[in-house]
Coordinates of C-alpha atoms and ligand atoms in Angstrom, one line a residue:
X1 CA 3.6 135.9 201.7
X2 CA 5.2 133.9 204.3
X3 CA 4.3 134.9 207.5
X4 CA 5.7 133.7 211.1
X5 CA 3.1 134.6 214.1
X6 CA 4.4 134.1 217.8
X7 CA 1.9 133.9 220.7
X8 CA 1.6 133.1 223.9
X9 CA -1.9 131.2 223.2
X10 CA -3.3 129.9 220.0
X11 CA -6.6 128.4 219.8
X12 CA -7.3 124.7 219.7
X13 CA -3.9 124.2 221.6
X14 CA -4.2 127.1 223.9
X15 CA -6.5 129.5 225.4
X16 CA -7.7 132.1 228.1
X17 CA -10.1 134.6 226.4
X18 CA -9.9 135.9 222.9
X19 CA -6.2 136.1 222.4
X20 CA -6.4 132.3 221.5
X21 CA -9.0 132.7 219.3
X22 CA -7.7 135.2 217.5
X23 CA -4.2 133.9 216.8
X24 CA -5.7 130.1 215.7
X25 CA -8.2 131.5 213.7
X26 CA -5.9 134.0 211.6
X27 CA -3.2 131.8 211.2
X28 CA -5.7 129.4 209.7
X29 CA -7.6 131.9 207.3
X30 CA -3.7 133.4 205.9
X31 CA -2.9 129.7 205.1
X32 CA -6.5 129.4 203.6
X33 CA -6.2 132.3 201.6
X34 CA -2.9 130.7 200.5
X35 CA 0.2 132.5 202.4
X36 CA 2.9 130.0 204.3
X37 CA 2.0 130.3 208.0
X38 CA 4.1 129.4 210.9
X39 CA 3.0 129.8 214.5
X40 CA 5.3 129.9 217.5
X41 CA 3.9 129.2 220.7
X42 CA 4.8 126.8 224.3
X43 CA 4.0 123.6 224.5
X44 CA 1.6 123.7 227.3
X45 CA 0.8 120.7 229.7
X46 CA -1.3 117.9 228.4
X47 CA -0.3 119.1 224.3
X48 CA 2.0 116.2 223.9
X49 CA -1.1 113.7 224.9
X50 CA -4.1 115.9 223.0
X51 CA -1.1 116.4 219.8
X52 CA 0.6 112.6 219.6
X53 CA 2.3 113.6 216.0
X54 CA 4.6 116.2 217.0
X55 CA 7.9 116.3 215.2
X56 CA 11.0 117.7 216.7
X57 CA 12.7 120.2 215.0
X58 CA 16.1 120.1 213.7
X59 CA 19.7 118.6 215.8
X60 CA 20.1 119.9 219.7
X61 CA 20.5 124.0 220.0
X62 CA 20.7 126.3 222.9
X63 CA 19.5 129.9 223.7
X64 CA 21.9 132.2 225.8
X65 CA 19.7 133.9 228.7
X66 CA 21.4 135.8 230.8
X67 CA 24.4 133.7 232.4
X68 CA 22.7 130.5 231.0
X69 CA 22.9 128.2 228.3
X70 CA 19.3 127.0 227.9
X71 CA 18.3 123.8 225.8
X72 CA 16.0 124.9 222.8
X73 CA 13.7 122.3 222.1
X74 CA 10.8 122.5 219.4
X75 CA 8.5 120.6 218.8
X76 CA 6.5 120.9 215.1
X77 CA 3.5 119.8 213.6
X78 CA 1.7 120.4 210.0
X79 CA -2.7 120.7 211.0
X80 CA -3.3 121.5 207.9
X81 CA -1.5 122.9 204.5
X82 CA 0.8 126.2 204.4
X83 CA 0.2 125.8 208.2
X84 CA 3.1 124.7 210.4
X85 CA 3.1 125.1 214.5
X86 CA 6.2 125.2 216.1
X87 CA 5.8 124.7 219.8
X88 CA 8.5 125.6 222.1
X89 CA 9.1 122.7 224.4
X90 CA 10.4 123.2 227.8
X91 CA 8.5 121.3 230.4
X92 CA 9.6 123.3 233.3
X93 CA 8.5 126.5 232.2
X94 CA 5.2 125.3 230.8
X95 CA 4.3 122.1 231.9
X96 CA 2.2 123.4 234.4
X97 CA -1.6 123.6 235.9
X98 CA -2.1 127.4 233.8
X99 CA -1.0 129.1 231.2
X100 CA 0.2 132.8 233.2
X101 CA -0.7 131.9 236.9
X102 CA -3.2 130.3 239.3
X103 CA -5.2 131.0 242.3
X104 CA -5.7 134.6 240.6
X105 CA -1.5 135.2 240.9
X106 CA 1.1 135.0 238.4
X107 CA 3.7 132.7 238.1
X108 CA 6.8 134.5 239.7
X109 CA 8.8 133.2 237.1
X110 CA 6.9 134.7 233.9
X111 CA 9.9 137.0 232.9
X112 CA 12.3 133.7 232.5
X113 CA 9.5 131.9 231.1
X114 CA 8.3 134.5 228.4
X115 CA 12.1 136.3 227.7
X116 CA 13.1 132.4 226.9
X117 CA 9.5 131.5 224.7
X118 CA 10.9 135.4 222.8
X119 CA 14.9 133.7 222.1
X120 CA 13.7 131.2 221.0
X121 CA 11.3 132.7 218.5
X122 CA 13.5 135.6 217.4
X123 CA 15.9 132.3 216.9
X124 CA 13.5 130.7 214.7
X125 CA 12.6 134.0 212.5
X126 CA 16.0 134.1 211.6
X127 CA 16.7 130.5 210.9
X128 CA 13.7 128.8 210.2
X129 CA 14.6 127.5 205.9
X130 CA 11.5 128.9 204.4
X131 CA 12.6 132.6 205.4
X132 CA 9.4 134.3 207.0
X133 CA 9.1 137.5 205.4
X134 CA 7.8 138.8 208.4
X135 CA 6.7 138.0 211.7
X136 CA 3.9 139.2 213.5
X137 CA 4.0 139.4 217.5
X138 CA 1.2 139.6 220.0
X139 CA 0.8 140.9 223.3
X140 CA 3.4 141.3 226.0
X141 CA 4.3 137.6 225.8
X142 CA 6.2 138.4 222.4
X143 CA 6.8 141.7 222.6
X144 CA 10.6 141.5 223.2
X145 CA 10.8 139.5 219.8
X146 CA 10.9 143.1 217.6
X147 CA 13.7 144.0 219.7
X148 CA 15.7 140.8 219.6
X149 CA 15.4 141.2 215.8
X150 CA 15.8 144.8 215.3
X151 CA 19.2 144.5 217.7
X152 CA 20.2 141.3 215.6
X153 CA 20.3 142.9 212.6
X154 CA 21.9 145.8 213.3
X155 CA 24.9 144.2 215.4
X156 CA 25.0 140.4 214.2
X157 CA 25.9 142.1 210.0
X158 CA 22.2 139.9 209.3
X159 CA 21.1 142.1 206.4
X160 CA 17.9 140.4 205.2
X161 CA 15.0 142.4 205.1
X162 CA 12.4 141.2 207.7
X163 CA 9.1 143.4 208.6
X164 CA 8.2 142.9 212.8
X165 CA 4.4 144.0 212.9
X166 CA 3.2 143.8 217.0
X167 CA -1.0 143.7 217.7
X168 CA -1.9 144.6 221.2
X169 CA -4.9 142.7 222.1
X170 CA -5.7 144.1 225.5
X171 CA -3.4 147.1 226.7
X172 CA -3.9 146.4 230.6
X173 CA -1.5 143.6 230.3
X174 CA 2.0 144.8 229.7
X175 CA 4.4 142.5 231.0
X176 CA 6.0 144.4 233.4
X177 CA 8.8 143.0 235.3
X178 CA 11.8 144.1 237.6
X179 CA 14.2 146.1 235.9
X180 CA 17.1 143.7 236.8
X181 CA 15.1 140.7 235.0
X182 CA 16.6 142.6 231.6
X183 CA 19.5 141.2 232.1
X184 CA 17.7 137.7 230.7
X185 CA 17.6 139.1 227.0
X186 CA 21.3 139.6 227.1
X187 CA 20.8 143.1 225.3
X188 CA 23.0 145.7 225.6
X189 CA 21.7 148.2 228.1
X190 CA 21.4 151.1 225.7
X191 CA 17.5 149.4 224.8
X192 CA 16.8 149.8 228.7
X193 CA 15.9 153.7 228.7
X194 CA 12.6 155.7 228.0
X195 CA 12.3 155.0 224.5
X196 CA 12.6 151.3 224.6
X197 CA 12.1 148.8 227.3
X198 CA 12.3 150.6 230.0
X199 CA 9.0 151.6 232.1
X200 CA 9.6 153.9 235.2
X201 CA 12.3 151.6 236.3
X202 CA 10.8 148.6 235.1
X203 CA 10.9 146.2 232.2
X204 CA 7.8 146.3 230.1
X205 CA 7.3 143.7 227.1
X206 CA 4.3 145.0 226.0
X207 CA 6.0 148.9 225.6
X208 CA 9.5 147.1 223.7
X209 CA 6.9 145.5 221.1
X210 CA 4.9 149.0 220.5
X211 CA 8.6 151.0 220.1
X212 CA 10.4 148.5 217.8
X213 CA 7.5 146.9 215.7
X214 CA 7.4 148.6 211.8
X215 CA 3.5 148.5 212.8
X216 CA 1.3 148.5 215.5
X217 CA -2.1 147.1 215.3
X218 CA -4.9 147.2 217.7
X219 CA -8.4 144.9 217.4
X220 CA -10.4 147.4 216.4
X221 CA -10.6 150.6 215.3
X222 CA -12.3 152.6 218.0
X223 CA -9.3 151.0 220.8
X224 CA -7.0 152.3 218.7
X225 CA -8.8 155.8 218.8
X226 CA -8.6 155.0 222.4
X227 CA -5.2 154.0 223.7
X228 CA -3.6 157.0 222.0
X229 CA -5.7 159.1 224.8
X230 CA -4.9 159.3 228.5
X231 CA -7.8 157.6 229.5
X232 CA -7.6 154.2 228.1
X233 CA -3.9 154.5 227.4
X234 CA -2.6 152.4 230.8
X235 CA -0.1 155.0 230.9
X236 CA 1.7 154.3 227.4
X237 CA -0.6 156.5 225.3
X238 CA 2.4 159.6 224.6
X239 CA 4.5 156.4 223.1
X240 CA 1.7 155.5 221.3
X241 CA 0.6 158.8 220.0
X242 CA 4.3 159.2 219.0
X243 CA 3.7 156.0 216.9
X244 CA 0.0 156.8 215.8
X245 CA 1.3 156.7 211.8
X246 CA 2.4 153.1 212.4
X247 CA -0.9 152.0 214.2
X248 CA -3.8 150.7 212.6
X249 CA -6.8 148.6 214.1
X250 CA -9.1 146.1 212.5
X251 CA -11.9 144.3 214.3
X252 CA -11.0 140.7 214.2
X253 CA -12.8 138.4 212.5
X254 CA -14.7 135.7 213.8
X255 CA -14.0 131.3 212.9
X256 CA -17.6 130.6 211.7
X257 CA -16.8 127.1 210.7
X258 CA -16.3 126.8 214.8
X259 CA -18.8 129.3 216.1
X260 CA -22.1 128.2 214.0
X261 CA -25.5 127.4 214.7
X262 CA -26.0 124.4 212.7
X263 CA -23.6 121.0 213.1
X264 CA -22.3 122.5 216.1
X265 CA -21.6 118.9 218.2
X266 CA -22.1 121.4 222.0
X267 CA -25.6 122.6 221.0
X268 CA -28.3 120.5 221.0
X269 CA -30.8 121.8 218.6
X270 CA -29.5 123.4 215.1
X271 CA -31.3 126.3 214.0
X272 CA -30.4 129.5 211.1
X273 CA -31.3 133.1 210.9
X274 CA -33.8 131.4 208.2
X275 CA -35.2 128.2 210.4
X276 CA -34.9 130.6 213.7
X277 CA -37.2 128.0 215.9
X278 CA -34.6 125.3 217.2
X279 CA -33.3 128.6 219.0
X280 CA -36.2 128.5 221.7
X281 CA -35.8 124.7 222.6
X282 CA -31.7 125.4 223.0
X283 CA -33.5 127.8 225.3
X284 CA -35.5 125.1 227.1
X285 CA -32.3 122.9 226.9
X286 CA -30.2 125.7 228.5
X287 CA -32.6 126.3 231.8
X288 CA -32.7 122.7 232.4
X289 CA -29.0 122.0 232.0
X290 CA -28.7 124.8 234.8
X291 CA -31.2 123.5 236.7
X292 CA -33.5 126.8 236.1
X293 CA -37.5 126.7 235.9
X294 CA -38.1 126.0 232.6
X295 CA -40.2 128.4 230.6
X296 CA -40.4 129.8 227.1
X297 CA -42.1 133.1 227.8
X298 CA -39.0 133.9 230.7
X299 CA -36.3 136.6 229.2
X300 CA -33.0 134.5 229.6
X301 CA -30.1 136.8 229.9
X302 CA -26.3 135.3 229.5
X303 CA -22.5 136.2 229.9
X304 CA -19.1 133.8 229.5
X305 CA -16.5 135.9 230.5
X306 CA -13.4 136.7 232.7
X307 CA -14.3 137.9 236.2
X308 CA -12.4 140.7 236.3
X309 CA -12.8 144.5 236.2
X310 CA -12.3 144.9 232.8
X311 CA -15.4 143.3 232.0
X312 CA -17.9 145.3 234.2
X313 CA -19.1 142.5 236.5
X314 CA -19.7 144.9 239.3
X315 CA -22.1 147.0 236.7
X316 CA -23.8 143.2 235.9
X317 CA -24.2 142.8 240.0
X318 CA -25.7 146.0 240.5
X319 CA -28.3 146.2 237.7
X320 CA -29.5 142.8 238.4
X321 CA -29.7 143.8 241.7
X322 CA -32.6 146.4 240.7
X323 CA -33.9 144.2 237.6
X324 CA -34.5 140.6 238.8
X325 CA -37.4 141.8 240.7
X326 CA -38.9 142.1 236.6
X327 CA -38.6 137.6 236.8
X328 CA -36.0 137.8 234.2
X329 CA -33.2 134.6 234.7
X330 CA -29.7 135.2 234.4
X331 CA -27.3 132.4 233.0
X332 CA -23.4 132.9 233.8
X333 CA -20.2 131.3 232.7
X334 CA -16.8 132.7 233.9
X335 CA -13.8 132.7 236.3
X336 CA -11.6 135.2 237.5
X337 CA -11.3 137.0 240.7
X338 CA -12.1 134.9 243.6
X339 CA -14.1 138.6 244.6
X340 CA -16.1 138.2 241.9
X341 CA -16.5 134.5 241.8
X342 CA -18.2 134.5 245.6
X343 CA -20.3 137.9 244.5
X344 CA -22.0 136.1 241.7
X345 CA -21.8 132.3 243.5
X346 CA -23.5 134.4 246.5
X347 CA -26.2 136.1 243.7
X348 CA -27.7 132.2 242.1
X349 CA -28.0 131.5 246.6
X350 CA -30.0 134.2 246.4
X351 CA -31.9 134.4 243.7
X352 CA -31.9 130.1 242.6
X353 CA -35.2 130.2 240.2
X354 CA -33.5 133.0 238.5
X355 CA -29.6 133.1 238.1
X356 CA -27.7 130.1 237.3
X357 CA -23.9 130.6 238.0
X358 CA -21.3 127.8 236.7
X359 CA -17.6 128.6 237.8
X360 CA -15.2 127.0 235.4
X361 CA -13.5 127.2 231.9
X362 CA -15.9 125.1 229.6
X363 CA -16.2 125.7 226.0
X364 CA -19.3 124.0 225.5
X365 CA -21.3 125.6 227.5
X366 CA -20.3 128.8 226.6
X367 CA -21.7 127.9 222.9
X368 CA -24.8 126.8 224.9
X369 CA -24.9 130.0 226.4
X370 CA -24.7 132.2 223.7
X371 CA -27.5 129.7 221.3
X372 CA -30.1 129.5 224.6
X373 CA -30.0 132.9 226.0
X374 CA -32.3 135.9 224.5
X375 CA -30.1 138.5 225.2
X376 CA -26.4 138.2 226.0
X377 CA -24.5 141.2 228.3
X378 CA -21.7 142.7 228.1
X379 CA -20.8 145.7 229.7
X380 CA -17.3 146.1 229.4
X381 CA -15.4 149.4 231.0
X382 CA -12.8 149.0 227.9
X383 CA -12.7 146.3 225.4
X384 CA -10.1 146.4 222.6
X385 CA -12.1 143.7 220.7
X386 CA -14.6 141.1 222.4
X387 CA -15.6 138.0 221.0
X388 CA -18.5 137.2 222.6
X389 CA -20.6 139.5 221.6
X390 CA -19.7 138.4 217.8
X391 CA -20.6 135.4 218.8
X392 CA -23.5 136.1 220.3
X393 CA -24.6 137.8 217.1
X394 CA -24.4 135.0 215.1
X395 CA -26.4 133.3 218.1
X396 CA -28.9 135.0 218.1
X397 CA -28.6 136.6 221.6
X398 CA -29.3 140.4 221.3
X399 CA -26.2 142.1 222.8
X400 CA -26.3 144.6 225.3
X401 CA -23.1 146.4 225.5
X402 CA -21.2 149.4 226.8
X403 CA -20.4 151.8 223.9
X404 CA -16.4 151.7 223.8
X405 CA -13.4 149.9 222.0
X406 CA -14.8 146.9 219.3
X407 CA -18.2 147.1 221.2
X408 CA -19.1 150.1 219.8
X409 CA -17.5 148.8 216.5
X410 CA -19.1 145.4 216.1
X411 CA -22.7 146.3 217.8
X412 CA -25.7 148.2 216.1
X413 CA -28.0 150.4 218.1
X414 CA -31.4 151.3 216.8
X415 CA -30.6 155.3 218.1
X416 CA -28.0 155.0 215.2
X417 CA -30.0 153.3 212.0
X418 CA -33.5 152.0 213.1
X419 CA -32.9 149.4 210.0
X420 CA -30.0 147.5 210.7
X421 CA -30.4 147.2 214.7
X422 CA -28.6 144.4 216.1
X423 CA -27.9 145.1 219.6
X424 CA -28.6 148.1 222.7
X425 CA -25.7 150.2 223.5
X426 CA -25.1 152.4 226.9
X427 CA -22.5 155.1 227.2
X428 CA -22.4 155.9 230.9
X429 CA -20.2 153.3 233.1
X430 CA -22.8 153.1 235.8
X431 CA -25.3 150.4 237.3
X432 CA -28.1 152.5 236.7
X433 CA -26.9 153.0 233.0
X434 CA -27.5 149.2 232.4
X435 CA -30.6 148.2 234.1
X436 CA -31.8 151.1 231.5
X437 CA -30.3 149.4 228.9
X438 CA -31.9 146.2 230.2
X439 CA -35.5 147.6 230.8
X440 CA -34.8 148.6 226.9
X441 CA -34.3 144.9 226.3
X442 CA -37.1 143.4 228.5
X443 CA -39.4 146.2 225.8
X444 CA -37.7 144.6 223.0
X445 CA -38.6 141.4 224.6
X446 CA -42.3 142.2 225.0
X447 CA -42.1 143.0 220.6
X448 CA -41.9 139.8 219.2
X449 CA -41.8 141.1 215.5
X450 CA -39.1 143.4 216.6
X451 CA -37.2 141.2 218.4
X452 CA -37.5 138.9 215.1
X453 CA -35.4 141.6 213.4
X454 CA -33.0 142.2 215.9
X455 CA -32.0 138.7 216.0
X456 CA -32.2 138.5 211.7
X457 CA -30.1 142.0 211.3
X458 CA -27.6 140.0 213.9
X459 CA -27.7 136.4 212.9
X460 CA -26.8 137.3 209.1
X461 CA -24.1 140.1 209.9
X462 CA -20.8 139.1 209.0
X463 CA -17.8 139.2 210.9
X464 CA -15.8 136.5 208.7
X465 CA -11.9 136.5 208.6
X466 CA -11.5 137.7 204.8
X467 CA -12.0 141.4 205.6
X468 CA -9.3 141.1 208.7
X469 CA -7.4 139.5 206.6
X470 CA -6.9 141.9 203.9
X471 CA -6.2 144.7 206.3
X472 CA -3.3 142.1 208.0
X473 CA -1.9 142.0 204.4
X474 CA -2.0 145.2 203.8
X475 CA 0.0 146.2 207.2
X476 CA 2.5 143.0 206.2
X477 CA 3.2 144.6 203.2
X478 CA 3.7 148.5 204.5
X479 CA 0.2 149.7 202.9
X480 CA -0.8 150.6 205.9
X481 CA 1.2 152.4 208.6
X482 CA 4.8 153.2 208.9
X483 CA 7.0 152.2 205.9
X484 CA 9.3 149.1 206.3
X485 CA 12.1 148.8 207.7
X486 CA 15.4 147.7 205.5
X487 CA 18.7 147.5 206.8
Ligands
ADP510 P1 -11.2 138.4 226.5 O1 -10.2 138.0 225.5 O2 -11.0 139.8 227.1 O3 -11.4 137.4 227.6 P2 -13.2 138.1 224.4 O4 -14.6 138.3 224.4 O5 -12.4 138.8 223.3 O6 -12.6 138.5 225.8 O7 -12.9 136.5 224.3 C1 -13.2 135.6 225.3 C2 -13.1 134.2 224.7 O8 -12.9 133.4 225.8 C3 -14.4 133.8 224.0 O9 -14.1 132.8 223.1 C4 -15.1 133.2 225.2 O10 -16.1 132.3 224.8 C5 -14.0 132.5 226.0 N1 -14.3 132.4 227.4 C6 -14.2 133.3 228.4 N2 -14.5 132.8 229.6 C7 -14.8 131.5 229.4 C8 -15.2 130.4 230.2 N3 -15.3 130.6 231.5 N4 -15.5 129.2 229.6 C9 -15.4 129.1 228.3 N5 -15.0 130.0 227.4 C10 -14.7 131.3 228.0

C-alpha cells in the first residue's frame, strides 16, 4: 500500500515520550514489510546539522492561512528504501529550543504553527506523485488534516478515493485553541459547530481528527475500552461512543533492533534472557554512574518518565515515602513539572544512599535505567499505551504497574496465570495501593528462583511491530472499523 503518516514527532528526528517512538518505528516496519511510506513532520532545530542530505522538494509553493500567503518549504530525505521523510521547513515556527513549549508552557503560537504543519500536509496528500492511498494522522498536531481533506474533496471536484485513518495516542492533549484561531484553516464555518471542530466555544484538533477520520485507533485495546467512558473520556467520550464502530486499538509494538540487550552502544554489559548474568553488573554500573552505594544484594527500583500527573508521580512520592525505610534505592530519569521536578530533587537530599534523581531528557540513560534496575515502576493514573514498561520487559526489570489502559494490556500478573507472570499489577490509584504492590516486589525480590522466571516470562515476551502492523493494514484497508469513504 502506499501510506502517508503525518506527525508532529517521529523518532530518531523527534521526540518527547512515546509518540516519537511510535511514528519512527511504524513507518520503518510498513516500509520493511514492503508498503511505500512517507512521513510528514517539521523540521525541528538542529535537523538540518544532525540530517546534512536533505533534499528540497519541488519549485517555490505557498499555503493560504487565514489572510496570509505562507512559503511552503519541504525539505525530503530517503533513510532507508520505500521510506521517504518529508519535513516541513519553516524556521520560525520550529526552529526553536522545544518541540510544543518550554519552562512547562506552550508556545502561544501553537495554533499558527500546527494549522500551517496540517496545510501543508493535506497539500502534500493530495499532490505528492506517488498518490498515497491513505494517510494516517496522529494526535492533535494533525488532527485538522482529515478535515482539510474530507472538505477538499467535497468542494475542490478532487474525486480520488483517499482513506484518512487518525490514532490518538494520549486523549488529554487535544489541541484546544481560541475559537477565533479557526479562521487560520480558511474553512468554511459550517465545520465549526458541535459535530466537527468546535469544543464548547473552542477549536479542538484532536476532536476534528476523531469526527472526520474513516477510522479511529487508539494504542491499545483496553484505552479504547476506556475513552468511550466518562471517566477517561477528557470530556469527548459521547463523540467517541458515537464513533465506537470506527475505533479500534492495538498495543504498539516495540523497535527491538533499538531497544535490545545485547550490542546496545548505551549499556555497558550485554546480557540475554539466556546469559541473564551481565544484567547484575549493568546493575553495579548503574549505582555508580548515579553515585549510589554500590551493592548487588540492594533492590534497585527505576522510572524515565514525564513528570506529570498522568504518570502517578505523586503515588511514586508517597509510597517511597513509607518503603525506603525497607533500604531499597530508587533510580529516576524524567522532566516535567517544575512541582514535581523539586519534589523528587528534594526526595535524593533526603534520602542520598538511596534515590538517585537526574533531571533531563537523556536517552542513554534511560536504556541504562531500564538494563540496571530490578524492578521498573510505573504507576500511571491512565495510560493509553506506555513504552517503558515494554521496554523494561525486554530488560529485564519486573514492572510494577497500575492496572489501566496498555498497562493492563502489555503486563502479566501472577493473580491472573501463575505461569506466565511478568510483572505486579495494582488497581486502586492510591499510595498505599503501591507500597503494597512494592512490598509484593521486595517478596519477589527475596525468591531468587522466582524472580528468575519473572524476568525469563518478560525478557522473551514479544511485543515486535509485525502483529501492530497487520492490525494497521487491516484498518488501512477498511477490515477493521467503519467502511471507507469514496466520493
Ligand atoms: P509517554 O509517551 O506518555 O511519555 P511512554 O512510556 O509511551 O510515555 O513513552 C515514553 C518514551 O519517552 C520512552 O521511550 C521513554 O524512554 C522516553 N522518555 C521519557 N522521559 C525521558 C527522559 N527524561 N529521558 C529519556 N527518555 C525519556
Amino acid at each position: 500500500m502506499k501510506i502517508l503518516l503525518v506527525s508532529g514527532e517521529v523518532h530518531p528526528y523527534s521526540k518527547t515520550g512515546g509518540l516519537g517512538d511510535m511514528v519512527g518505528a511504524l513507518a520503518r516496519a510498513l516500509a520493511a514489510a514492503g508498503h511505500q511510506v512517507g512521513v510528514v513532520t517539521p523540521l525541528y532545530a538542529g535537523l538540518r546539522a544532525k540530517v546534512p542530505d536533505l533534499q528540497p522538494l519541488g519549485p517555490a509553493a505557498e499555503v493560504v492561512m487565514g489572510w496570509r500567503r505562507v512559503p511552503m518549504v519541504v525539505q525530503t530525505l530517503s533513510p532507508e528504501p520505500g521510506l521517504t521523510m518529508y519535513f516541513v521547513d519553516h524556521p520560525g515556527y520550529f526552529e526553536r529550543p522545544a518541540l510544543y513549549g518550554e519552562h512547562g508552557g506552550d508556545y502561544p503560537d501553537n495554533a499558527e504553527r500546527f494549522v500551517f504543519f496540517s496545510l501543508v500536509a493535506a497539500r502534500l496528500a493530495v499532490e505528492l506523485p506517488w498518490r498515497p492511498e491513505v494517510v494516517h494522522v496522529h494526535d492533535w498536531q494533525a488532527g485538522l488534516v482529515p478535515i482539510l481533506l474530507q472538505h477538499q474533496r467535497l468542494h475542490a471536484g478532487w474525486r480520488r478515493s483517499l482513506r484518512t485513518v487518525m490514532t490518538i495516542h494520549n486523549l488529554a492533549y487535544q489541541g484546544l485553541f481560541p475559537g477565533w484561531d479557526f479562521a487560520l484553516t480558511n474553512l468554511p464555518a459550517d465545520y465549526f459547530n458541535l459535530h466537527g471542530v468546535e469544543f464548547y466555544g473552542q477549536m479542538n484538533c484532536l476532536k476534528a481528527g476523531i469526527a472526520f477520520a474513516d477510522a479511529i485507533t487508539t494504542v491499545s485495546p483496553r484505552y479504547a475500552r476506556e475513552i468511550t467512558t466518562p471517566e477517561y473520556g477528557c470530556g469527548l467520550d459521547a463523540l467517541l461512543r458515537a464513533r465506537a464502530g470506527a475505533l479500534t486499538g492495538i498495543l504498539n509494538g516495540v523497535d527491538y533492533e533499538e531497544w535490545k540487550t545485547s550490542g546496545n552502544r548505551y549499556l555497558p554489559c550485554a546480557y540475554s534472557a539466556r546469559q541473564p548474568a551481565g544484567k547484575g553488573k549493568n546493575k553495579l554500573a548503574l549505582q555508580q554512574e548515579l553515585d549510589l552505594p554500590v551493592g548487588a544484594d540492594t533492590p534497585l527500583f527505576g522510572s524515565v518518565t514525564r513528570l506529570t500527573d498522568q504518570k502517578g508521580v505523586d503515588l511514586t512520592l508517597g509510597a517511597l515515602e513509607e518503603m525506603l525505610g525497607t533500604g531499597l534505592q530508587y533510580v529516576l530519569l524524567g522532566s516535567g513539572s517544575p512541582v514535581w521536578e523539586e519534589a523528587f530533587r528534594d526526595l535524593a537530599r533526603r534520602f542520598p544512599r538511596q534515590v538517585a534523581v537526574r533531571i533531563g531528557f537523556d536517552p542513554g540513560l534511560s536504556h541504562r535505567i531500564e538494563a540496571g534496575s530490578d524492578f521498573y515502576l510505573m504507576p500511571s493514573k491512565f495510560e493509553p499505551c506506555g513504552l517503558n514498561q515494554l521496554y523494561s520487559l525486554r530488560y529485564g526489570a519486573v514492572p510494577i504497574v497500575r492496572a489501566t489502559g496498555g498497562l493492563d494490556d502489555s503486563v502479566v500478573d501472577i493473580a491472573a496465570d501463575a505461569e506466565h507472570a511478568t510483572g505486579i499489577k495494582f488497581t486502586e490509584y492510591a499510595p498505599w495501593a503501591l507500597a503494597k504492590a512494592i512490598r509484593k516486589a521486595l517478596a519477589l525480590y527475596a525468591e531468587p528462583a522466582l524472580l528468575k522466571e519473572y524476568r525469563r516470562n518478560g525478557m522473551l515476551a514479544d511485543f515486535s511491530w509485525d502483529r501492530a502492523v497487520a492490525g494497521y493494514l487491516r484498518v488501512y484497508t477498511g477490515a477493521a472499523g467503519a467502511p471507507s469513504f469514496h466520493p
